[in-house]
PDB file of C-alpha atoms in Angstrom:
ATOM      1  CA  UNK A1358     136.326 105.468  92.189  1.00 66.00           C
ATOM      2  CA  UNK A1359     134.591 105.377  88.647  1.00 74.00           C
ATOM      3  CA  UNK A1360     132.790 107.655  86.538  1.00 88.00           C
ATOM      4  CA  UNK A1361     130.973 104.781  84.702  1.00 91.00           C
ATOM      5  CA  UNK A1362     127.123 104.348  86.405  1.00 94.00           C
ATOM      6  CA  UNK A1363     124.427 101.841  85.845  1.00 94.00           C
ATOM      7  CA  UNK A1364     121.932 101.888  83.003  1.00 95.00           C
ATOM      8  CA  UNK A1365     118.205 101.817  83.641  1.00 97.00           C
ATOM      9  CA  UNK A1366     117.913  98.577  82.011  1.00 98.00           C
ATOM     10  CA  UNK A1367     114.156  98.441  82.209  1.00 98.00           C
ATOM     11  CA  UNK A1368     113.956 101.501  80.398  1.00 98.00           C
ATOM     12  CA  UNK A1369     115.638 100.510  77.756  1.00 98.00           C
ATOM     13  CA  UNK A1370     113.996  96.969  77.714  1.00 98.00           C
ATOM     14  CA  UNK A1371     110.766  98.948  77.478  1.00 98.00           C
ATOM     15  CA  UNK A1372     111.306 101.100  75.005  1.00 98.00           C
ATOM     16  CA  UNK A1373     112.565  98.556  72.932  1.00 98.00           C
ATOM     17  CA  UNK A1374     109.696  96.035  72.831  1.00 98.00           C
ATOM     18  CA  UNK A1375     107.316  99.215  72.352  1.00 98.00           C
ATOM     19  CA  UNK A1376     108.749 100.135  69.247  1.00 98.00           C
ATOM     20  CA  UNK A1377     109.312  96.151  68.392  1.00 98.00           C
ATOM     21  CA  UNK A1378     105.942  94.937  69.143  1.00 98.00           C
ATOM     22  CA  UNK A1379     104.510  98.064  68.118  1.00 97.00           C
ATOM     23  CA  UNK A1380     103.339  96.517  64.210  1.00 97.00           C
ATOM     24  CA  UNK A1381     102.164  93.495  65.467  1.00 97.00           C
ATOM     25  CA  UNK A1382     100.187  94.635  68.269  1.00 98.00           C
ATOM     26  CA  UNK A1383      98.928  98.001  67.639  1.00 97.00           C
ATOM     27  CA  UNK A1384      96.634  98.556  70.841  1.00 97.00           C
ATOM     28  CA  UNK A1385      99.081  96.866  73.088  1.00 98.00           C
ATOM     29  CA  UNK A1386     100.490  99.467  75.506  1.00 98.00           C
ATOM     30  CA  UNK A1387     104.156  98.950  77.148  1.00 98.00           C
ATOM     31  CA  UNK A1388     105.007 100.762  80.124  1.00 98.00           C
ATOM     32  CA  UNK A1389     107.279 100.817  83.172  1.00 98.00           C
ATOM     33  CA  UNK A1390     103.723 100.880  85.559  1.00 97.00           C
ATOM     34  CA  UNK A1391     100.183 100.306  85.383  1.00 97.00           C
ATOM     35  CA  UNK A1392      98.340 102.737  84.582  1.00 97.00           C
ATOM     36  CA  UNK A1393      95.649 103.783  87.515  1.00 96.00           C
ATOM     37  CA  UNK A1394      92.805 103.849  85.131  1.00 96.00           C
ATOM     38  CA  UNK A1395      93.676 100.485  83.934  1.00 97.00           C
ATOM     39  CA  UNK A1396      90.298  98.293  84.684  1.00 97.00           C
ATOM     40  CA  UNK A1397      88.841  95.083  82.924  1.00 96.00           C
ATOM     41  CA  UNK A1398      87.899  95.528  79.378  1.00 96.00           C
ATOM     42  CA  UNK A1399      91.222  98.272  78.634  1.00 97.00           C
ATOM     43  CA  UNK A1400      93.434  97.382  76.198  1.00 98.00           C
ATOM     44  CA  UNK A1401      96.232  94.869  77.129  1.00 98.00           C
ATOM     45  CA  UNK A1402      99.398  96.538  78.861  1.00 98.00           C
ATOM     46  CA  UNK A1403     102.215  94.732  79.381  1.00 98.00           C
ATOM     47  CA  UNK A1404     104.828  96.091  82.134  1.00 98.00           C
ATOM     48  CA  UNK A1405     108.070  95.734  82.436  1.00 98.00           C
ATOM     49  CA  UNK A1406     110.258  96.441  86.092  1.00 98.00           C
ATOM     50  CA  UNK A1407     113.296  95.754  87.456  1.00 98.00           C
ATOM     51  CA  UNK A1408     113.141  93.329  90.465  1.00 98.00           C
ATOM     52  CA  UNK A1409     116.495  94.126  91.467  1.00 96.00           C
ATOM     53  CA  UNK A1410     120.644  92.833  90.949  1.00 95.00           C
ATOM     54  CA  UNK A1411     122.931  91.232  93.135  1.00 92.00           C
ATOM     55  CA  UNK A1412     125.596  93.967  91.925  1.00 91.00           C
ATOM     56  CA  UNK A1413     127.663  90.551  91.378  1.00 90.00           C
ATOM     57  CA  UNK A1414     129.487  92.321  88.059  1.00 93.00           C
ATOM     58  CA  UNK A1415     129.464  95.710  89.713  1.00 91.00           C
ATOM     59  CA  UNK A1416     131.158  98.267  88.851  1.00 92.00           C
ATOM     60  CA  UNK A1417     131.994  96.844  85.526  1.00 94.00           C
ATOM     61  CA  UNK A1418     128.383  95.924  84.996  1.00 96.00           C
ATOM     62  CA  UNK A1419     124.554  94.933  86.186  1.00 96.00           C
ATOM     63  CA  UNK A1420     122.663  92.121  85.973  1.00 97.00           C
ATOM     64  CA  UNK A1421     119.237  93.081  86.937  1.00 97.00           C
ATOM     65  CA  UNK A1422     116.207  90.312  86.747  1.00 98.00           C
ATOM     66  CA  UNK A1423     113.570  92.232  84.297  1.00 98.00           C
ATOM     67  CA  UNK A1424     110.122  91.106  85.256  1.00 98.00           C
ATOM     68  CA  UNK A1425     107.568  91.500  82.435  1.00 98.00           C
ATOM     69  CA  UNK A1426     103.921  91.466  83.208  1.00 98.00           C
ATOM     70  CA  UNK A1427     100.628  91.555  80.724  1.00 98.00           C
ATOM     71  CA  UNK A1428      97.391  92.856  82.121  1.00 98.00           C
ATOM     72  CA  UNK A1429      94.545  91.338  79.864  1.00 98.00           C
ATOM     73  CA  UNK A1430      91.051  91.056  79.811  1.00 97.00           C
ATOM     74  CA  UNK A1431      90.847  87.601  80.091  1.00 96.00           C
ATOM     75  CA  UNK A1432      93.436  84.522  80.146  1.00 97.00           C
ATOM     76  CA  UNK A1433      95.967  85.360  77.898  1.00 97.00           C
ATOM     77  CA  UNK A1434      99.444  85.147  76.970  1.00 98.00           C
ATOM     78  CA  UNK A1435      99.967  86.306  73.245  1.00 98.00           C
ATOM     79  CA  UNK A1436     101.894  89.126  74.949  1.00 98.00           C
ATOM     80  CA  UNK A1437     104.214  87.783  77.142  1.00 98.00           C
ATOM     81  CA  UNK A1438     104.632  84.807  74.673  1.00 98.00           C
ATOM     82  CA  UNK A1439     106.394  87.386  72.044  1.00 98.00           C
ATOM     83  CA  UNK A1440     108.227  89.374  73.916  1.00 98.00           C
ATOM     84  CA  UNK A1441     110.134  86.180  75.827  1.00 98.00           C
ATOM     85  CA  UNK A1442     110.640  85.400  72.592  1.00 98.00           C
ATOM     86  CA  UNK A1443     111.883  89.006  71.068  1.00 98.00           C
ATOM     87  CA  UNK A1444     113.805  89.362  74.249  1.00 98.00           C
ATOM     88  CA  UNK A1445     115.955  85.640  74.303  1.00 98.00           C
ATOM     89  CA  UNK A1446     116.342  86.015  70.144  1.00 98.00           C
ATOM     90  CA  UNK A1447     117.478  89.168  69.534  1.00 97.00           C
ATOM     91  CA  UNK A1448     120.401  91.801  70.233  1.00 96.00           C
ATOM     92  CA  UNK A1449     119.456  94.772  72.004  1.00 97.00           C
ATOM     93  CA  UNK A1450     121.611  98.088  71.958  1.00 96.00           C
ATOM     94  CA  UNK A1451     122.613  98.841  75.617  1.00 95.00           C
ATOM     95  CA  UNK A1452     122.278  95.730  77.101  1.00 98.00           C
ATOM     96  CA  UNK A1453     125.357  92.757  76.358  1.00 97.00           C
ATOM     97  CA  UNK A1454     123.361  90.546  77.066  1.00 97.00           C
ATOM     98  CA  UNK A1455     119.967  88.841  78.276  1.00 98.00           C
ATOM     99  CA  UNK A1456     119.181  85.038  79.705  1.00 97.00           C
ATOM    100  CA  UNK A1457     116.504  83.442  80.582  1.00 97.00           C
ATOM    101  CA  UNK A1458     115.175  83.595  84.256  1.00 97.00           C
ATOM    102  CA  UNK A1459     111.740  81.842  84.853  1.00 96.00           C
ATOM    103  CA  UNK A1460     109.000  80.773  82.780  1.00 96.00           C
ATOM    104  CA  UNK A1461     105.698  82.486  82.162  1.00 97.00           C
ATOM    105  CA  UNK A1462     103.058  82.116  85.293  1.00 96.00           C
ATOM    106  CA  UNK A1463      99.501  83.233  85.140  1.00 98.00           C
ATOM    107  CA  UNK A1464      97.820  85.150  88.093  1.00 98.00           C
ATOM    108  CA  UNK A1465      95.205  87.602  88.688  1.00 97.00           C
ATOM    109  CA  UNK A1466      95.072  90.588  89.806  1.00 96.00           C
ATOM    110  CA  UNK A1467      92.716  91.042  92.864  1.00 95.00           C
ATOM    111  CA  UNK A1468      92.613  94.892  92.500  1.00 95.00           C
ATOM    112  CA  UNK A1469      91.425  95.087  88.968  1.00 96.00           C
ATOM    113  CA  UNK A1470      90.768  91.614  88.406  1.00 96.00           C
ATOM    114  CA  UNK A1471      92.914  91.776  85.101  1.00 97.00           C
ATOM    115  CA  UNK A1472      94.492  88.281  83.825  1.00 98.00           C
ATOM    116  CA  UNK A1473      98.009  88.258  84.714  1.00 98.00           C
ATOM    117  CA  UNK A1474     100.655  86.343  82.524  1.00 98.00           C
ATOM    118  CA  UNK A1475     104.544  87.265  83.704  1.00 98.00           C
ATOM    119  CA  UNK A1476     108.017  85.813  82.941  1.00 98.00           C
ATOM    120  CA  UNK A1477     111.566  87.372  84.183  1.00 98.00           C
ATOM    121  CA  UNK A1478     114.661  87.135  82.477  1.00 98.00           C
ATOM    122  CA  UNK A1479     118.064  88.289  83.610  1.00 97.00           C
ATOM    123  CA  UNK A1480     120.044  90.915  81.889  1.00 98.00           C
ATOM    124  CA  UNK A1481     123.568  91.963  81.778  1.00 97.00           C
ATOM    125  CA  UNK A1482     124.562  95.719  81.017  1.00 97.00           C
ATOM    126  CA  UNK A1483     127.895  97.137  80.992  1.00 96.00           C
ATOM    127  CA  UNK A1484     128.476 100.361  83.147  1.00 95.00           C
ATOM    128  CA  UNK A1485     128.897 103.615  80.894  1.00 91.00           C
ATOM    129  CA  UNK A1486     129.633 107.077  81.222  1.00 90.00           C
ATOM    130  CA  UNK A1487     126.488 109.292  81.748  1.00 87.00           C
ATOM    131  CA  UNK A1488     126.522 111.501  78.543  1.00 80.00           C
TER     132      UNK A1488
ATOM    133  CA  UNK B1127     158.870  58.675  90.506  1.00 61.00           C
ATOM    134  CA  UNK B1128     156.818  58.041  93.223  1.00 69.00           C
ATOM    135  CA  UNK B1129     153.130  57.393  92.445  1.00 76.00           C
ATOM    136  CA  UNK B1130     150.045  59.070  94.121  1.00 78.00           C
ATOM    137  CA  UNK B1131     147.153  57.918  95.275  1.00 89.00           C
ATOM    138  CA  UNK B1132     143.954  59.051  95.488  1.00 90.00           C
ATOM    139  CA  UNK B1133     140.783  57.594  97.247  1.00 90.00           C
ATOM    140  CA  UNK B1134     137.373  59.724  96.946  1.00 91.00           C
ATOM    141  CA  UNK B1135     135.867  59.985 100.339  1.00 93.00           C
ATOM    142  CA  UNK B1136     132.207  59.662  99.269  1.00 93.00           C
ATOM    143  CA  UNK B1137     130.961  59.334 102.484  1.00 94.00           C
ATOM    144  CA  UNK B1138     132.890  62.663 103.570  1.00 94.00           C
ATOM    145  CA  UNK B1139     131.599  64.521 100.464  1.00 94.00           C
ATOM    146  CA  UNK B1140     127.765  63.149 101.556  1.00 94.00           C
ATOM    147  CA  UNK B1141     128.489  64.646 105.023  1.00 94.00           C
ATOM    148  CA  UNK B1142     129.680  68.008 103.943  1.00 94.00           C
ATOM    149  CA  UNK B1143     126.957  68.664 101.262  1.00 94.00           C
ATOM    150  CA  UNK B1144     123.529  67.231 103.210  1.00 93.00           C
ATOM    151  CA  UNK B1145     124.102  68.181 106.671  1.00 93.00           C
ATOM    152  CA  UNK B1146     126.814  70.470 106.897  1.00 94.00           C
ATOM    153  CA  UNK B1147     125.890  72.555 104.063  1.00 94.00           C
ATOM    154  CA  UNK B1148     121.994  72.277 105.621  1.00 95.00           C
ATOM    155  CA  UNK B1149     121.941  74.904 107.809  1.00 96.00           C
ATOM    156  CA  UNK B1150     123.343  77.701 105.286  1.00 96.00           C
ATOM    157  CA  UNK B1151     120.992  76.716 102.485  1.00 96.00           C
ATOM    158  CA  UNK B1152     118.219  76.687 105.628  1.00 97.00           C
ATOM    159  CA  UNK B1153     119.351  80.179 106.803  1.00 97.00           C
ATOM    160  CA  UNK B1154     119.515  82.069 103.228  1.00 97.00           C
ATOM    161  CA  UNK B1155     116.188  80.063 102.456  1.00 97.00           C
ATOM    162  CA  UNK B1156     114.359  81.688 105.417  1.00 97.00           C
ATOM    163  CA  UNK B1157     116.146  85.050 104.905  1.00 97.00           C
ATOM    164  CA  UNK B1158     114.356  85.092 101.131  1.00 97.00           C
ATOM    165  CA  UNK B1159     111.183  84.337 102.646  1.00 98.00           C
ATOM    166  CA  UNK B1160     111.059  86.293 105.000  1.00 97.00           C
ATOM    167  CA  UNK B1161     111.893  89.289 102.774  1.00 97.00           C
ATOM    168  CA  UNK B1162     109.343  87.914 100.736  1.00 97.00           C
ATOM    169  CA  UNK B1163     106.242  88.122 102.573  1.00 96.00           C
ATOM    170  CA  UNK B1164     104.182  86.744 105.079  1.00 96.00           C
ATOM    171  CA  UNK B1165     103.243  84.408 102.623  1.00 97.00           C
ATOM    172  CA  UNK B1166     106.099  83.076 101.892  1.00 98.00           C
ATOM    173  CA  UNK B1167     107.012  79.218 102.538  1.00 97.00           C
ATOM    174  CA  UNK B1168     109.924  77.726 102.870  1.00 98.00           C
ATOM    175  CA  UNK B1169     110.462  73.506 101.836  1.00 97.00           C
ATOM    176  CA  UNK B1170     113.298  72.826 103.160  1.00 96.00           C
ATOM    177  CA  UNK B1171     114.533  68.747 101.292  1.00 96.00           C
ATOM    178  CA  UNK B1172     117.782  66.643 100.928  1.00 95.00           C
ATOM    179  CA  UNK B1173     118.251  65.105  97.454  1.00 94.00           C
ATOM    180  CA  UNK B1174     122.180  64.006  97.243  1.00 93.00           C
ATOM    181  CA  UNK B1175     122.694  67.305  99.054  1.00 94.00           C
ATOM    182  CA  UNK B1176     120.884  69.819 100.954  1.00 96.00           C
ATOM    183  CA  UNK B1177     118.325  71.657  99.342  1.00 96.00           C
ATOM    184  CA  UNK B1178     115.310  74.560 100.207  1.00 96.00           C
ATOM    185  CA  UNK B1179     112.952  76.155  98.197  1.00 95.00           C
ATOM    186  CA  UNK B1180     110.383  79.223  98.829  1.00 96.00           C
ATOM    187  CA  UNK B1181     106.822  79.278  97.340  1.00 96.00           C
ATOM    188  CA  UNK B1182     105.031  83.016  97.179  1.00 97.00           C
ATOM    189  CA  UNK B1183     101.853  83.220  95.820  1.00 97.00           C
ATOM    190  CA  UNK B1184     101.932  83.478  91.865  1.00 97.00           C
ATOM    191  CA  UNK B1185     100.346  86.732  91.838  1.00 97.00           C
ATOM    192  CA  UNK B1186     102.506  88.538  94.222  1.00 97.00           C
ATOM    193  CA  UNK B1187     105.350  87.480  92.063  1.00 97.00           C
ATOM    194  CA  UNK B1188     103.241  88.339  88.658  1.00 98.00           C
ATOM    195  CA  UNK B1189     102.484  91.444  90.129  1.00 97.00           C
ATOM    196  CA  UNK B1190     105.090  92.531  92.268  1.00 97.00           C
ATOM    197  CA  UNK B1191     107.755  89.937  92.031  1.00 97.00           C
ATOM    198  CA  UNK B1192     108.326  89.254  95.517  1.00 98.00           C
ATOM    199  CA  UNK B1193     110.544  86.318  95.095  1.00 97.00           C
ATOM    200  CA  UNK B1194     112.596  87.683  92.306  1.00 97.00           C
ATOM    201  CA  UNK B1195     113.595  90.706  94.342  1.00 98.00           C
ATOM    202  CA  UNK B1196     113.640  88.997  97.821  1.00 98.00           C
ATOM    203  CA  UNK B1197     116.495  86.944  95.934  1.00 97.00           C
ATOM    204  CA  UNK B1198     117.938  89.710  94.491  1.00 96.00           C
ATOM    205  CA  UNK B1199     118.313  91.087  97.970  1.00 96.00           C
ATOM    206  CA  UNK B1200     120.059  88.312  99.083  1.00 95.00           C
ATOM    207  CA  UNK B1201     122.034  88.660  96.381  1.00 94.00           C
ATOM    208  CA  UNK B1202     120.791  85.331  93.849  1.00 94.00           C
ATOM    209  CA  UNK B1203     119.174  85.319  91.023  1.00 94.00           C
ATOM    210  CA  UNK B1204     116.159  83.529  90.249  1.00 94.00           C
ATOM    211  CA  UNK B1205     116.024  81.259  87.305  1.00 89.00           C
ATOM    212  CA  UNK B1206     114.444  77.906  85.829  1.00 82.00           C
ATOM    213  CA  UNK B1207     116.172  74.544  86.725  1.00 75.00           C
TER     214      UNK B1207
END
């Protein structure tokens, strides 16, 4: 038995680009859903979920796939584009480590008909005690 | 000292990775898919071994990543070549 529990890695992936894309894109929104009122012409939000783990590393750690998705008025990937980029580059606290998964797609959405753009990466995170 | 000897069955090694390995690749191929979605398809292709992929709609995975997590599920993890 272990004490040691998983960490909400998308959490903490979100939370992190909010505050890192924050400067550069000040009306971008970053959230772990879609907001229901979202509809064409709101400003951009980019989502970020957890599509699951193979518990592979369990219980010393996860490896979730993080799936990050923009919703845009129109075709566009200026989102997605920096935060692959933030994401692969740099160190974030909480997670050991984070590797690319697949590339970025575009889609739309049929509900809202927002411009989809979407990329997954897989992350590592140690196990810790809950505090 | 006696020396050894050692003759790479190429032939065997073809045998065991295009058509005996087939049918698992086949099997966890259709299990993703089918997790996935009726719209899921499954290409199942021999290149020097046996091989399978599964298509979903780009907006299902976009928006709810069916693939991703059907693989997940079966315990893979999806990722470019």
């Amino acid at each position: 038995m272990t004490d040691r529990e998983p960490r909400d890695v998308a959490r903490i992936v979100k939370d992190w680009l909010k505050a890192d894309l924050a400067t550069r894109f000040p009306t971008l929104s970053v959230a772990l859903e879609l907001p229901s009122n979202w509809s064409l012409g709101s400003n951009p939000v980019l989502v970020v979920e957890d599509d699951g783990d193979p518990l592979r590393m369990w219980p010393a750690a996860t490896s979730p796939t993080i799936r990050v998705t923009s919703w845009t008025s129109g075709r566009n990937r200026t989102y997605v584009h920096a935060a692959l980029t933030r994401l692969l580059t740099q160190s974030i606290p909480g997670i050991a480590a984070i590797l690319p998964g697949t590339g970025v797609l575009d889609a739309r959405d049929s509900k809202t008909r927002g411009d989809l753009a979407s990329f997954t990466v897989r992350a590592r995170a140690r196990t810790a005690v809950p505090q | 000292m006696a020396k050894s000897s050692f003759r790479l069955n190429r032939k065997g090694g073809a045998e065991v990775l295009k058509e005996l390995a087939a049918p698992a690749i086949n099997a966890l191929a259709n299990q993703i898919a089918a997790q996935a979605g009726e719209d899921a398809e499954v290409d199942e292709y021999t290149t020097d071994r046996a091989a399978a992929a599964v298509k979903v709609p780009a907006h299902q995975q976009a928006k709810d990543g069916v693939l991703t997590r059907a693989a997940a599920a079966a315990g893979l993890e999806v990722r470019a070549k």
